[in-house]
Short mmCIF file of C-alpha atoms and ligand atoms in Angstrom, two decimals:
data_model
loop_
_atom_site.label_atom_id
_atom_site.label_comp_id
_atom_site.label_asym_id
_atom_site.label_seq_id
_atom_site.Cartn_x
_atom_site.Cartn_y
_atom_site.Cartn_z
CA MET M 1 1.35 -12.64 24.77
CA ASN M 2 2.10 -15.20 22.44
CA ALA M 3 5.42 -17.43 21.96
CA GLU M 4 5.22 -15.67 17.57
CA ILE M 5 3.78 -11.97 19.02
CA ALA M 6 7.05 -12.32 21.75
CA ARG M 7 9.51 -13.80 19.60
CA ALA M 8 8.74 -10.99 17.02
CA VAL M 9 8.57 -8.22 19.54
CA ALA M 10 12.17 -9.39 21.21
CA LEU M 11 13.53 -9.25 17.45
CA LEU M 12 12.68 -5.85 16.94
CA ARG M 13 13.84 -4.55 19.59
CA ALA M 14 16.35 -6.16 18.59
CA GLY M 15 16.56 -3.95 15.20
CA GLU M 16 15.83 -6.18 13.30
CA LEU M 17 12.56 -7.04 10.71
CA VAL M 18 9.72 -8.53 10.88
CA ALA M 19 7.03 -8.91 8.16
CA MET M 20 3.82 -7.99 9.73
CA PRO M 21 0.04 -8.52 8.18
CA THR M 22 -2.65 -5.28 8.18
CA GLU M 23 -5.66 -4.99 7.20
CA THR M 24 -4.63 -3.26 3.72
CA VAL M 25 -1.97 -6.10 2.49
CA TYR M 26 1.36 -7.31 4.39
CA GLY M 27 3.99 -4.82 5.94
CA LEU M 28 7.67 -5.48 6.35
CA ALA M 29 8.09 -3.11 9.66
CA ALA M 30 10.93 -1.76 11.86
CA ASP M 31 10.80 -0.02 15.37
CA ALA M 32 10.49 2.86 13.66
CA ALA M 33 12.13 5.23 16.30
CA ASN M 34 15.71 2.95 15.99
CA PRO M 35 17.80 4.47 12.75
CA VAL M 36 19.44 1.07 12.29
CA ALA M 37 16.30 -0.66 12.18
CA VAL M 38 14.45 1.45 9.31
CA ALA M 39 17.97 1.33 7.69
CA ARG M 40 17.30 -2.33 7.30
CA ILE M 41 14.06 -1.62 5.47
CA PHE M 42 15.02 -0.30 3.05
CA ALA M 43 18.56 -2.36 1.64
CA ALA M 44 15.84 -5.60 2.26
CA LYS M 45 13.05 -3.53 -0.16
CA GLY M 46 15.91 -1.72 -2.06
CA ARG M 47 13.92 1.00 -1.74
CA PRO M 48 15.21 4.52 -2.68
CA ALA M 49 16.07 6.08 0.74
CA ASP M 50 14.03 9.45 0.16
CA HIS M 51 10.70 7.63 -0.15
CA PRO M 52 8.94 8.22 3.07
CA LEU M 53 7.49 5.35 5.67
CA ILE M 54 4.77 5.66 7.39
CA VAL M 55 4.70 4.59 11.09
CA HIS M 56 1.58 2.22 12.11
CA LEU M 57 0.87 2.78 15.62
CA ALA M 58 -1.20 1.15 18.32
CA ASP M 59 -4.11 3.37 18.78
CA ALA M 60 -4.43 7.10 18.84
CA GLN M 61 -3.89 7.68 21.18
CA ALA M 62 -0.20 8.17 20.30
CA LEU M 63 -1.05 10.97 17.50
CA ASP M 64 0.86 13.45 19.35
CA ALA M 65 3.64 11.46 20.36
CA TRP M 66 4.27 11.48 16.38
CA ALA M 67 3.07 14.51 14.81
CA GLN M 68 2.13 17.92 16.32
CA ASP M 69 -0.32 20.70 15.44
CA VAL M 70 -2.92 17.90 14.19
CA PRO M 71 -5.92 19.67 12.88
CA LEU M 72 -9.64 18.79 14.53
CA ALA M 73 -10.62 17.27 10.73
CA ALA M 74 -7.30 14.48 11.25
CA ARG M 75 -9.23 13.42 14.96
CA GLN M 76 -12.02 13.36 13.78
CA LEU M 77 -10.45 10.63 10.04
CA ALA M 78 -8.94 9.01 12.98
CA ALA M 79 -11.62 9.20 15.20
CA ALA M 80 -14.27 7.56 12.41
CA PHE M 81 -11.42 5.26 9.88
CA TRP M 82 -8.65 4.33 12.57
CA PRO M 83 -7.61 1.05 12.67
CA GLY M 84 -8.67 0.76 10.20
CA PRO M 85 -7.01 1.69 5.36
CA LEU M 86 -6.38 5.36 5.94
CA THR M 87 -3.23 7.05 6.82
CA LEU M 88 -3.13 10.53 7.39
CA ILE M 89 0.20 12.96 6.72
CA LEU M 90 0.56 15.22 9.53
CA LYS M 91 3.64 18.42 10.58
CA ARG M 92 6.46 15.65 12.82
CA GLN M 93 7.74 15.87 16.05
CA PRO M 94 10.86 17.13 15.88
CA HIS M 95 12.17 13.79 17.43
CA VAL M 96 10.59 11.88 14.04
CA LEU M 97 13.76 9.83 12.03
CA ASP M 98 14.90 12.24 8.86
CA ALA M 99 15.11 7.88 7.73
CA VAL M 100 10.91 7.88 8.34
CA THR M 101 10.41 11.27 6.31
CA GLY M 102 12.40 11.10 3.82
CA GLY M 103 13.93 14.17 5.08
CA GLN M 104 10.09 16.30 5.05
CA ASP M 105 8.72 17.78 7.92
CA THR M 106 5.77 15.44 7.54
CA VAL M 107 5.49 12.25 8.91
CA GLY M 108 2.52 9.92 7.99
CA LEU M 109 0.66 7.87 10.03
CA ARG M 110 -1.58 4.51 10.49
CA VAL M 111 -3.78 2.76 13.03
CA PRO M 112 -3.98 -1.03 11.00
CA ASN M 113 -7.17 -3.27 11.38
CA HIS M 114 -6.12 -6.99 11.88
CA PRO M 115 -5.61 -8.15 15.21
CA LEU M 116 -1.51 -9.68 14.49
CA ALA M 117 -0.69 -5.84 14.12
CA LEU M 118 -2.63 -4.20 17.41
CA ALA M 119 -1.58 -7.20 18.69
CA LEU M 120 2.00 -6.88 17.74
CA LEU M 121 1.74 -2.77 18.20
CA HIS M 122 -0.39 -2.82 21.28
CA GLU M 123 3.30 -5.89 23.47
CA PHE M 124 5.96 -3.43 21.19
CA SER M 125 4.48 -0.54 23.05
CA LYS M 126 4.66 -2.69 26.23
CA ALA M 127 8.25 -3.65 25.62
CA LYS M 128 9.13 -0.25 24.76
CA GLY M 129 7.08 1.35 28.78
CA ALA M 130 5.87 4.05 28.69
CA THR M 131 8.37 6.67 28.41
CA GLN M 132 9.49 5.83 24.82
CA LEU M 133 8.22 6.48 22.17
CA ALA M 134 6.63 3.04 20.62
CA GLY M 135 6.02 2.16 16.80
CA LEU M 136 6.57 0.20 13.73
CA ALA M 137 7.50 2.14 10.70
CA ALA M 138 6.42 -0.72 7.59
CA PRO M 139 6.14 0.13 4.02
CA SER M 140 4.70 -3.07 1.92
CA ALA M 141 6.21 -6.52 1.88
CA ASN M 142 7.52 -6.00 -2.05
CA ARG M 143 10.55 -5.48 -3.50
CA TYR M 144 10.83 -1.98 -4.76
CA GLY M 145 8.50 -1.23 -7.36
CA ARG M 146 6.82 -4.53 -7.73
CA ILE M 147 3.53 -5.95 -6.01
CA SER M 148 2.76 -5.86 -3.31
CA ALA M 149 2.31 -8.99 -0.85
CA THR M 150 -1.24 -10.17 0.67
CA SER M 151 -0.20 -13.51 2.03
CA ALA M 152 2.67 -14.28 4.10
CA ASP M 153 3.57 -17.03 1.43
CA ASP M 154 3.74 -13.74 -0.99
CA VAL M 155 6.65 -11.68 1.34
CA ARG M 156 8.76 -14.87 1.51
CA ALA M 157 8.88 -15.57 -2.55
CA GLU M 158 9.19 -11.27 -2.57
CA LEU M 159 12.13 -11.39 0.43
CA GLY M 160 13.13 -14.64 1.60
CA ALA M 161 16.29 -14.39 4.06
CA ARG M 162 16.16 -10.36 3.80
CA VAL M 163 13.36 -10.65 6.44
CA PRO M 164 13.37 -13.50 9.08
CA LEU M 165 9.88 -13.38 10.60
CA VAL M 166 7.03 -13.45 8.99
CA LEU M 167 4.65 -13.46 11.46
CA ASP M 168 1.10 -15.43 9.48
CA GLY M 169 -2.31 -13.94 9.33
CA GLY M 170 -3.61 -15.00 6.34
CA PRO M 171 -4.86 -13.00 2.69
CA CYS M 172 -5.71 -9.26 3.51
CA GLU M 173 -8.92 -8.41 4.03
CA VAL M 174 -9.18 -4.81 1.53
CA GLY M 175 -5.74 -5.90 -0.76
CA ILE M 176 -4.93 -2.66 -1.67
CA GLU M 177 -3.31 -0.30 0.16
CA SER M 178 -4.16 2.80 2.49
CA THR M 179 -6.14 5.76 1.68
CA ILE M 180 -3.74 8.62 1.90
CA ILE M 181 -4.81 11.50 3.48
CA ASP M 182 -2.09 15.65 2.98
CA PHE M 183 -2.49 17.77 5.78
CA SER M 184 0.21 19.40 5.35
CA CYS M 185 -1.19 21.47 1.87
CA VAL M 186 -1.28 24.88 3.62
CA THR M 187 -2.78 26.77 0.58
CA CYS M 188 -5.17 23.42 -0.58
CA PRO M 189 -8.83 24.39 0.59
CA THR M 190 -9.15 20.53 2.35
CA PRO M 191 -6.89 17.55 3.14
CA ARG M 192 -5.90 16.43 -0.04
CA VAL M 193 -5.59 12.51 -1.35
CA LEU M 194 -2.23 11.23 -2.29
CA ARG M 195 -3.79 7.74 -3.00
CA PRO M 196 -7.00 6.90 -3.22
CA GLY M 197 -8.10 3.36 -1.53
CA PHE M 198 -10.66 1.62 -0.21
CA ILE M 199 -11.51 4.62 1.70
CA THR M 200 -13.00 6.57 -0.60
CA ALA M 201 -12.92 10.58 -1.02
CA ASN M 202 -16.31 10.77 -0.82
CA ALA M 203 -15.99 9.33 1.75
CA ILE M 204 -13.69 11.55 4.39
CA ALA M 205 -15.49 14.37 2.71
CA ARG M 206 -19.32 12.72 4.48
CA VAL M 207 -17.31 12.89 7.90
CA LEU M 208 -15.46 16.32 7.35
CA GLY M 209 -18.50 18.03 6.46
CA VAL M 210 -17.12 19.28 3.22
CA THR M 211 -18.50 18.28 -0.82
CA ALA M 212 -14.98 16.77 -2.69
CA LEU M 213 -11.36 16.60 -1.07
CA ALA M 214 -8.72 18.48 -2.67
CA SER M 215 -6.42 15.73 -5.28
CA LYS M 216 -2.76 15.46 -6.68
CA ALA M 217 -4.45 17.05 -10.17
CA GLU M 218 -6.10 20.11 -7.98
CA SER M 219 -3.33 21.39 -6.44
CA ALA M 220 0.34 19.47 -9.05
CA ASP M 221 1.56 23.66 -8.43
CA ILE M 222 1.63 23.21 -4.70
CA ALA M 223 5.50 20.91 -4.40
CA MET M 224 4.44 17.62 -3.82
CA PRO M 225 4.94 15.49 -0.78
CA ARG M 226 7.55 12.23 -2.67
CA VAL M 227 5.13 9.57 -2.26
CA ALA M 228 6.38 6.40 -3.86
CA GLY M 229 2.90 5.10 -4.30
CA SER M 230 3.13 7.93 -6.49
CA ASP M 231 6.39 6.50 -8.77
CA THR M 232 4.07 5.84 -11.84
CA ALA M 233 5.94 3.24 -12.18
CA HIS M 234 5.49 0.98 -9.07
CA TYR M 235 3.05 -2.84 -8.54
CA ALA M 236 4.26 -3.81 -10.51
CA PRO M 237 4.72 -7.44 -13.12
CA HIS M 238 7.84 -8.41 -14.34
CA THR M 239 5.00 -9.97 -17.49
CA PRO M 240 4.09 -6.49 -19.84
CA LEU M 241 0.66 -5.69 -18.99
CA ARG M 242 -2.04 -4.14 -20.71
CA LEU M 243 -5.28 -2.76 -19.99
CA VAL M 244 -8.04 -2.74 -22.70
CA ALA M 245 -11.71 -1.43 -22.49
CA GLY M 246 -14.49 -4.00 -22.71
CA HIS M 247 -15.58 -3.79 -25.79
CA GLN M 248 -12.11 -3.94 -27.64
CA LEU M 249 -10.81 -6.99 -25.90
CA ALA M 250 -11.13 -9.36 -28.78
CA GLY M 251 -10.30 -7.58 -31.08
CA ALA M 252 -6.46 -6.86 -28.88
CA ILE M 253 -6.48 -10.85 -28.14
CA ASN M 254 -6.79 -11.39 -32.07
CA ASP M 255 -3.87 -9.22 -33.10
CA ALA M 256 -1.62 -10.30 -29.86
CA LEU M 257 -2.34 -14.02 -31.33
CA ALA M 258 -1.89 -12.36 -34.37
CA ALA M 259 2.13 -11.23 -33.11
CA GLY M 260 2.57 -14.42 -32.10
CA LEU M 261 2.66 -13.33 -27.99
CA ARG M 262 1.74 -15.96 -25.42
CA LEU M 263 -1.44 -14.47 -23.77
CA ALA M 264 -2.56 -14.79 -20.33
CA VAL M 265 -5.70 -12.40 -20.22
CA LEU M 266 -7.71 -10.46 -16.48
CA ALA M 267 -11.45 -10.04 -17.72
CA ARG M 268 -14.13 -8.81 -15.94
CA SER M 269 -17.67 -8.35 -18.20
CA VAL M 270 -16.12 -11.30 -20.95
CA LYS M 271 -16.95 -14.81 -18.79
CA THR M 272 -15.21 -17.27 -21.44
CA MET M 273 -12.04 -18.02 -22.69
CA THR M 274 -12.67 -16.44 -26.55
CA ALA M 275 -9.27 -17.60 -28.11
CA PRO M 276 -6.36 -19.83 -27.05
CA CYS M 277 -4.49 -18.10 -24.13
CA LEU M 278 -2.68 -19.54 -21.15
CA ALA M 279 -4.36 -17.97 -18.91
CA TRP M 280 -8.18 -16.46 -18.19
CA HIS M 281 -9.59 -15.56 -14.89
CA VAL M 282 -12.85 -13.54 -15.21
CA ALA M 283 -12.38 -11.09 -12.55
CA ALA M 284 -15.11 -10.19 -9.88
CA SER M 285 -18.18 -7.44 -10.63
CA ASP M 286 -18.32 -6.39 -6.79
CA VAL M 287 -15.00 -3.53 -6.31
CA GLY M 288 -14.52 -4.91 -2.77
CA THR M 289 -13.97 -9.03 -4.20
CA TYR M 290 -11.32 -7.02 -6.98
CA ALA M 291 -9.48 -5.18 -4.53
CA HIS M 292 -9.70 -8.46 -2.26
CA ASP M 293 -8.14 -10.68 -5.20
CA LEU M 294 -6.21 -8.37 -7.14
CA TYR M 295 -2.24 -9.01 -6.47
CA ALA M 296 -2.76 -12.34 -5.57
CA ARG M 297 -4.18 -12.99 -9.07
CA LEU M 298 -1.12 -10.31 -10.68
CA ARG M 299 0.83 -12.68 -9.15
CA VAL M 300 -1.09 -15.38 -10.30
CA LEU M 301 -1.30 -13.83 -13.66
CA ASP M 302 2.90 -13.39 -14.02
CA ALA M 303 3.97 -16.93 -12.69
CA ALA M 304 1.80 -17.67 -16.73
CA ASP M 305 4.78 -17.28 -18.01
CA ALA M 306 2.39 -15.25 -21.11
CA ASP M 307 4.07 -11.97 -23.33
CA LEU M 308 1.95 -10.07 -22.65
CA ILE M 309 -1.04 -10.17 -19.71
CA LEU M 310 -4.23 -7.86 -20.65
CA VAL M 311 -6.74 -6.39 -18.15
CA GLU M 312 -9.62 -5.45 -19.27
CA THR M 313 -10.28 -1.50 -18.13
CA PRO M 314 -13.06 -1.55 -14.29
CA PRO M 315 -15.44 1.27 -14.38
CA THR M 316 -14.92 4.84 -14.13
CA THR M 317 -16.94 5.28 -11.19
CA ASP M 318 -15.30 6.85 -7.59
CA GLU M 319 -14.96 3.72 -6.03
CA TRP M 320 -13.01 1.71 -8.17
CA LEU M 321 -11.08 4.92 -8.78
CA ALA M 322 -7.92 2.70 -6.35
CA VAL M 323 -8.57 -0.34 -7.94
CA THR M 324 -8.16 1.42 -11.50
CA ASP M 325 -3.95 3.88 -9.87
CA ARG M 326 -3.21 0.12 -8.81
CA LEU M 327 -4.15 -1.19 -12.92
CA GLN M 328 -3.03 2.25 -14.51
CA ARG M 329 0.86 2.05 -12.46
CA ALA M 330 1.19 -2.38 -12.80
CA ALA M 331 1.18 -1.09 -16.16
CA CYS M 332 3.75 1.54 -16.38
CA GLY M 333 6.05 -0.33 -14.88
CA SER M 334 5.58 -3.80 -15.96
CA GLY M 335 8.31 -5.96 -18.42
CA GLU M 336 10.97 -4.93 -16.32
CA ASN M 337 13.93 -6.76 -14.42
CA ASP M 338 14.31 -6.34 -11.19
CA GLU M 339 18.14 -5.20 -10.58
CA THR M 340 17.37 -1.93 -12.57
O1 TXA B 401 -1.61 0.02 3.94
C1 TXA B 401 -0.63 0.72 3.58
O2 TXA B 401 -0.97 1.57 3.97
C2 TXA B 401 0.43 -0.11 3.53
C3 TXA B 401 1.11 -0.51 4.81
C4 TXA B 401 2.27 -1.81 4.93
O3 TXA B 401 0.04 -0.44 6.29
N1 TXA B 401 1.84 0.53 3.92
C5 TXA B 401 2.20 0.87 2.88
O4 TXA B 401 3.98 1.42 2.34
O5 TXA B 401 1.64 0.54 1.34
P1 TXA B 401 4.53 2.15 0.98
O6 TXA B 401 5.43 2.38 1.59
O7 TXA B 401 4.41 0.87 0.55
O8 TXA B 401 3.76 3.47 0.95
C6 TXA B 401 3.15 4.54 1.54
C7 TXA B 401 3.23 6.06 1.06
C8 TXA B 401 4.25 6.04 0.02
O9 TXA B 401 4.22 5.91 -1.67
C9 TXA B 401 5.32 7.19 0.80
O10 TXA B 401 5.95 7.74 -0.20
C10 TXA B 401 3.53 7.97 1.03
O11 TXA B 401 3.09 6.29 1.79
N2 TXA B 401 3.98 8.30 3.01
C11 TXA B 401 4.99 7.57 3.78
N3 TXA B 401 5.04 8.92 3.86
C12 TXA B 401 4.75 9.90 3.65
C13 TXA B 401 4.76 11.52 3.72
N4 TXA B 401 5.11 12.25 4.52
N5 TXA B 401 4.87 12.71 2.76
C14 TXA B 401 4.37 12.01 1.98
N6 TXA B 401 3.50 10.58 1.53
C15 TXA B 401 4.51 9.90 2.29
MG1 MG B 402 4.86 0.66 -1.19
#
């Protein structure tokens, strides 16, 4: 076993935190069966205690140790997309800690697709032995409400000495958090999307042989599980951020400059700086690269010392839904101080 993985396993076994790379964003991992370790996650993030955590598993075979009454459709999705950026919300086994589920009777499960995360999960499982549950509870490795970390340096900038070990797996390939699909809604006609992600609702519907998936909006009358990502403000820079349509960008820039504001801009269609701004980034036109770069860009724009970040809105098609979701939440939570 690689020496760093061995050190990570030893820390996790001792109830400590380890930041691990995944294909989506970096996770702040702890032994999901150890309440003291799980409490450390909440303390390090400054996250409210009732927000549930995703449990990361080494493989799909571990699913039934954590969930019960697993529907066939959930197994089909696990077979199609794991390891990968998909989280399944399922009825929990009774032993799953309330601290992990936020006291709900469901648990979020995912097998991440990153060689270091998988090596860590496999070695952690081996070290625990066959009779013990081996899962890693891991939220995104950022302070609560802030921009998720997509590199080891981002994790250190977010959490510093709060995390004793950061496994460096390079920049995250996908760049935004996993798609979350909820199987716990008994009155919903299909499983429903709680958080859009790289794996689109259409791709999931195709695997399940249905025409479309239920969404949060369609089931608004049904009691919703608590999803931290569903707090309207999230993924947020300190600098105020506003979304502006491409055809309104020039006007918005002029108005802001006239008001004496220093600007940082994330454009898409407008390729050249049209006015004196502190920073002008042109985002990728394809959704994969845009998502991959998104959080790193937001960090750079946030560090530009501007008074306002203007972001040109992406297209409104299904494949851009997850990116648009993150941008809208970033806009909503932007401009706030940390310790509120
Ligand atoms: O890609 C990802 O999912 C990353 C990487 C590290 O795996 N993790 C991540 O974790 O984004 P976090 O905690 O930042 O977001 C997980 C979301 C939260 O919104 C949480 O409320 C929701 O999953 N969640 C977890 N368990 C749940 C449950 N039982 N019911 C409903 N939502 C749940
Ligand atoms: Mg998060």
